[in-house]
XYZ file of C-alpha atoms in Angstrom:
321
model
C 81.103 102.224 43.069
C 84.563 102.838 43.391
C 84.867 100.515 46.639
C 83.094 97.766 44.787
C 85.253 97.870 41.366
C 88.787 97.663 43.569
C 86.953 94.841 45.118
C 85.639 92.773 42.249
C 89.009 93.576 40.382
C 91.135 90.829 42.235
C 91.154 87.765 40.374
C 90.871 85.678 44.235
C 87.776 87.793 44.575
C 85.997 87.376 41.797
C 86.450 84.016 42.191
C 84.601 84.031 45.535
C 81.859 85.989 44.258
C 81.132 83.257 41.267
C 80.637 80.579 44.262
C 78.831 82.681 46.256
C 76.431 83.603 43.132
C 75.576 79.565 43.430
C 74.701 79.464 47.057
C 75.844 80.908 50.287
C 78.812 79.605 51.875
C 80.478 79.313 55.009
C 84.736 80.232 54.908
C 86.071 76.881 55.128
C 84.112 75.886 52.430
C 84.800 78.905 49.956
C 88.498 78.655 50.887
C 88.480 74.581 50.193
C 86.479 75.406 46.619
C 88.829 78.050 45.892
C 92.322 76.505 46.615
C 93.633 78.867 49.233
C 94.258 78.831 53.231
C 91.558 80.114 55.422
C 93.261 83.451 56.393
C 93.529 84.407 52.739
C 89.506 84.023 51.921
C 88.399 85.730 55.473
C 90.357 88.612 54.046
C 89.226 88.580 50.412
C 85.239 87.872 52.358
C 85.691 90.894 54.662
C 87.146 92.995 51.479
C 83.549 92.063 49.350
C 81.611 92.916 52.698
C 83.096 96.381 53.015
C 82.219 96.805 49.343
C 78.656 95.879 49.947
C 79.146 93.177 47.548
C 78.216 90.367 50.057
C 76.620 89.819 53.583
C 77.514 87.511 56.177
C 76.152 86.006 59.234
C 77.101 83.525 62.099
C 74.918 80.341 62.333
C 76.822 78.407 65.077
C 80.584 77.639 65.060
C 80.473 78.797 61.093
C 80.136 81.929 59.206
C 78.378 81.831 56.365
C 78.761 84.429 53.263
C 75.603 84.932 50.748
C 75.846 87.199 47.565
C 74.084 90.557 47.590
C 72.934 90.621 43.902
C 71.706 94.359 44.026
C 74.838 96.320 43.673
C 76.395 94.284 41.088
C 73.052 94.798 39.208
C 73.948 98.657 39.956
C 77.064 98.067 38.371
C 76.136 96.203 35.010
C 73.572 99.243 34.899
C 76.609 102.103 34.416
C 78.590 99.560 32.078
C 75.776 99.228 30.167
C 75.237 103.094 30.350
C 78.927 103.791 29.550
C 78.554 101.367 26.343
C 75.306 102.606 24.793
C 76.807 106.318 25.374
C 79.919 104.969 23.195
C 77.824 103.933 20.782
C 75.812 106.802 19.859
C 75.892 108.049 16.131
C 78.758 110.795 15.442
C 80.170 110.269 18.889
C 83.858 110.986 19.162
C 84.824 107.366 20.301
C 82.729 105.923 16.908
C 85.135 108.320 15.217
C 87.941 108.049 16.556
C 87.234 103.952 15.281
C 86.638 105.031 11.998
C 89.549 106.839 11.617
C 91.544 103.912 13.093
C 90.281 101.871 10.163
C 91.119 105.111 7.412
C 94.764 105.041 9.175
C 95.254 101.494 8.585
C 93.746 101.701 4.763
C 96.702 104.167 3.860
C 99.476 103.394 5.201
C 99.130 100.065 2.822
C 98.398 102.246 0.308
C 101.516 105.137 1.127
C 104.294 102.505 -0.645
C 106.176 105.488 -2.412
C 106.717 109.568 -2.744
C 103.372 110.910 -4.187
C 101.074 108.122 -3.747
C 97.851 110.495 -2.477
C 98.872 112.690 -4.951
C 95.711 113.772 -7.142
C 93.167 113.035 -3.757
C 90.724 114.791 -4.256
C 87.427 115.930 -1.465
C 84.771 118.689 -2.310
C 82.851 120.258 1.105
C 79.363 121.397 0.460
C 77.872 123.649 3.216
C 74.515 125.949 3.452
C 74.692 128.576 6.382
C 71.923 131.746 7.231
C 74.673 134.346 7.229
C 75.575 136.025 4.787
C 78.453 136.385 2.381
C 80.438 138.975 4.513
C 79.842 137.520 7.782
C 81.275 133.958 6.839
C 84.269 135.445 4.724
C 85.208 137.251 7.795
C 85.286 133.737 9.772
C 87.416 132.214 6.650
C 90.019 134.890 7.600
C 90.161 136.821 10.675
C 92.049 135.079 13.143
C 89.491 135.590 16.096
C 86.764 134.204 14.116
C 88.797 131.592 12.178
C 90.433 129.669 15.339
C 86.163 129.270 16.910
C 86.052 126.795 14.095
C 89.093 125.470 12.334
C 89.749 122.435 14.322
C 87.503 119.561 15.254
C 85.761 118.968 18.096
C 88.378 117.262 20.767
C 91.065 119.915 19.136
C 91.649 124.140 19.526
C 93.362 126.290 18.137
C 96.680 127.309 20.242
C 98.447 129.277 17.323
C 97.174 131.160 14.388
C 98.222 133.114 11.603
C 96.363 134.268 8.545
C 97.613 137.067 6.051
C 94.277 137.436 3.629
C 96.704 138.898 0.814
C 98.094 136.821 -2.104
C 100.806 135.768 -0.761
C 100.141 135.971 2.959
C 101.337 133.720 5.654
C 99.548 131.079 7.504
C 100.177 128.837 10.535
C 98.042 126.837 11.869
C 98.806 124.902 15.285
C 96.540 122.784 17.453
C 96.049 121.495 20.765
C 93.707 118.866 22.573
C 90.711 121.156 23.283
C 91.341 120.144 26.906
C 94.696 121.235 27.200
C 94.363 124.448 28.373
C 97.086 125.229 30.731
C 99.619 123.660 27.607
C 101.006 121.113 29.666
C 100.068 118.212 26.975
C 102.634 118.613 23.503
C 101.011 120.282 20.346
C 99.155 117.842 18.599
C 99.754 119.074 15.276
C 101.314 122.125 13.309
C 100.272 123.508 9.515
C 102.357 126.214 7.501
C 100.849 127.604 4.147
C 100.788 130.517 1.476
C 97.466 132.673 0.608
C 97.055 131.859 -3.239
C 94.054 133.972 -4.083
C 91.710 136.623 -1.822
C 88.558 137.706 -3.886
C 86.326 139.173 -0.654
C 82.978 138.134 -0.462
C 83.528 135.446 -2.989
C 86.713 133.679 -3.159
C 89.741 132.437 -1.016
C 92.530 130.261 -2.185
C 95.532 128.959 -0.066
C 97.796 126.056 0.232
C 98.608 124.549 3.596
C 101.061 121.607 4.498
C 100.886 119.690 7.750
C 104.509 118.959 9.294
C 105.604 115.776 10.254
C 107.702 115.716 14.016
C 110.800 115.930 11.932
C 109.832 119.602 10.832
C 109.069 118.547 6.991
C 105.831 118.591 4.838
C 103.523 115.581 5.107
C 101.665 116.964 1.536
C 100.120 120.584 0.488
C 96.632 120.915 0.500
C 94.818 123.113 -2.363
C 92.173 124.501 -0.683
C 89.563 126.507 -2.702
C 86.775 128.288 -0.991
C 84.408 129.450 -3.367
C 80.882 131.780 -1.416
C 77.480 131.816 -3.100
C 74.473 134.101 -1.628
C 71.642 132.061 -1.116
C 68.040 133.664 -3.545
C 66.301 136.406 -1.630
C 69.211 137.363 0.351
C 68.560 134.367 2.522
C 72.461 132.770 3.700
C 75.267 131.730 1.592
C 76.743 128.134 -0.032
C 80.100 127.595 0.670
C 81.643 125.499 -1.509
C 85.126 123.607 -0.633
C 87.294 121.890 -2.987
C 91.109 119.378 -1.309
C 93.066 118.567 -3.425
C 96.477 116.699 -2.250
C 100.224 117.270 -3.784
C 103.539 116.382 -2.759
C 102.629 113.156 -0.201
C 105.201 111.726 1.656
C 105.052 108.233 2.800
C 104.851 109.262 6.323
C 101.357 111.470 5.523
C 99.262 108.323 5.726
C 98.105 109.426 8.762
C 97.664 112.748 7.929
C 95.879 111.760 4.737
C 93.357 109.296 6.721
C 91.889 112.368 8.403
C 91.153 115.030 6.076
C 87.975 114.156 5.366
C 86.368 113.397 8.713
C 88.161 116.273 10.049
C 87.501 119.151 7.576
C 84.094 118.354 7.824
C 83.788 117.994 11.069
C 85.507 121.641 10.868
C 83.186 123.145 8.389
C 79.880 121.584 10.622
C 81.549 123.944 13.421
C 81.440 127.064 11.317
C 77.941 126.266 9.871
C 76.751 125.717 13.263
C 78.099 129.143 14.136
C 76.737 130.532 11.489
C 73.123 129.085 11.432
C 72.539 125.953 9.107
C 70.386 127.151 6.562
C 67.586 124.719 5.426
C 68.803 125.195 1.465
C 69.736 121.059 0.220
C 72.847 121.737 -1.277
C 73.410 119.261 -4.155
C 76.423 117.494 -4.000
C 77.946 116.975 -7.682
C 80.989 114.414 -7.689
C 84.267 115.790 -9.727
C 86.570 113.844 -11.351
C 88.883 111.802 -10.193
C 89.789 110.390 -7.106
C 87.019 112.604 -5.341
C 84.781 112.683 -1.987
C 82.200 114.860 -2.503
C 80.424 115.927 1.548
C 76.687 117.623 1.452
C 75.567 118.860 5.083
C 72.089 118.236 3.534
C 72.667 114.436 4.352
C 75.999 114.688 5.862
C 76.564 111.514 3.945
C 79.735 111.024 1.412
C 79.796 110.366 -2.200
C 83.587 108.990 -3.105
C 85.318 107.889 -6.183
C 88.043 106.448 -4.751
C 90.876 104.816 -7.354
C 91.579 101.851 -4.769
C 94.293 103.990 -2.924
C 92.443 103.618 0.652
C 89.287 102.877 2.796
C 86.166 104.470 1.781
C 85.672 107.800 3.222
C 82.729 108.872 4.769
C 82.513 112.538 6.589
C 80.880 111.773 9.474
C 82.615 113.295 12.333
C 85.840 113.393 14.029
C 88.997 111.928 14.881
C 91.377 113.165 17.620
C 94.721 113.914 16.637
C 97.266 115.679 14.002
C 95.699 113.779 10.900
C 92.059 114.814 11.520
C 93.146 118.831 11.234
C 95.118 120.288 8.472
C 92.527 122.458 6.619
């Protein structure tokens, strides 16, 4: 494959293979169609033969070329593969799109200090565990970094003090940067507000632009339910967004894909419990996520693109939690 794709990539070649995809023909009359000297075509010829591309044959003083339609079929095969696989629902590349499109909704909308100011997202997710067992993966470090990035991101740096009070930093990597080599996508700092265990945890965390300041602080409210019977827990998330910059349009564009995305991770940890959460809009300038439909409700005051929380986007603005 790789033989034939150098081959077909040369603009004199491709050319050949269009006449020969008419009829078979000898090298004098490819090189006459084409515009070029003899030598020149024999070469390009011989360079589609060793590719398997074409066949050839002496018949008399001429040699005649004839298109070998099988491997290009071969070849339109993996494209097509390669598309369709692109396409699937919730893929990463359909996500990384859609978050292309959020990016390009705010920064119109980012025209002065404080214009996502008052954004707004609420996170419902249903997991079997129990309240204990996901508080300790809102908090402990170990537990915390298997889920707090999306998918194409991990964790490279964390700190979490569960104490009014208590530090966090968050930093992130691509998730296939292991050895470091690539720079840190993105880095978080943040303040515990509020640690009620089993039931309640309450920080604010600001994403930093290159520069070293704050793109915006996040409110984030984490708020556990037990399930009837014993059977899992709710967890209930509510955003909300102060002090935007105009340079957090990026950052802002992201929140929602990427939080959720986040929060799938730890209910897929956890075991997604079959309880429908019911996902109850607040108001305001508010997304409201359900993992019973995975679908977004927004009330969005005209300030960007409509969000929906279906997946992922890879880089800094997809991750500040």
């Amino acid at each position: 494959m790789d033989a034939l794709l150098i081959a077909l990539a040369d603009p004199a070649r491709w050319r050949l293979v269009g006449l020969l995809a008419e009829r078979p023909r000898s090298v004098g009359v490819l090189a006459h169609l084409a515009g070029a000297r003899q030598p020149q075509t024999t070469k390009h010829l011989q360079t589609l033969e060793r590719a398997g591309v074409v066949a050839s044959e002496r018949t008399g003083q001429r040699r005649v070329y004839a298109l070998r339609p099988a491997p290009l079929r071969d070849l339109a095969a993996e494209l097509v593969r390669l598309a369709d696989f692109t396409d699937q629902a919730g893929g990463l590349p359909v996500t990384y799109d859609r978050h292309r499109e959020n990016v390009t909704g705010e920064r119109l909308a980012a025209d002065a200090a404080g214009w996502a100011d008052g954004r707004a997202f609420r996170f419902v997710r249903s997991t079997r565990a129990d309240p204990e067992l996901v508080w300790r993966h809102l908090h402990e470090p170990a537990l915390l970094s298997e889920w707090w990035t999306p998918d194409d991101l991990r964790v490279s740096e964390l700190v979490f003090e569960a104490r009014p009070g208590g530090r966090i930093v968050q930093e992130y990597r691509d998730a296939e940067d292991v050895d470091g080599s690539d720079p840190v996508v993105g880095r978080a700092e943040g303040v515990v507000d509020d640690v009620r265990p089993g039931e309640r945890l309450a920080y604010r965390l600001s994403p930093l632009l290159p520069d070293g300041g704050i793109a915006f602080t996040a409110h984030v409210d984490l708020d556990l339910r037990p399930l009837g019977a014993g059977t899992g827990t709710e967890l209930d998330v509510h955003y909300r967004i102060t002090d935007s910059t105009v340079d957090s349009a990026d950052f802002v564009a992201g929140v929602e894909i990427g939080f959720g995305q986040s929060l799938d991770k730890l209910t897929a940890l956890l075991g997604t419990h079959p309880h429908e959460a019911v996902a109850v809009a607040v108001p305001g300038d508010t997304a409201t996520t359900d993992n019973s439909n995975n679908h977004s409700h927004s009330h969005d005051s005209g300030r960007g693109p409509d969000r929906t929380n279906t997946g992922s986007a890879g880089d800094d603005a997809r991750s500040t939690k």
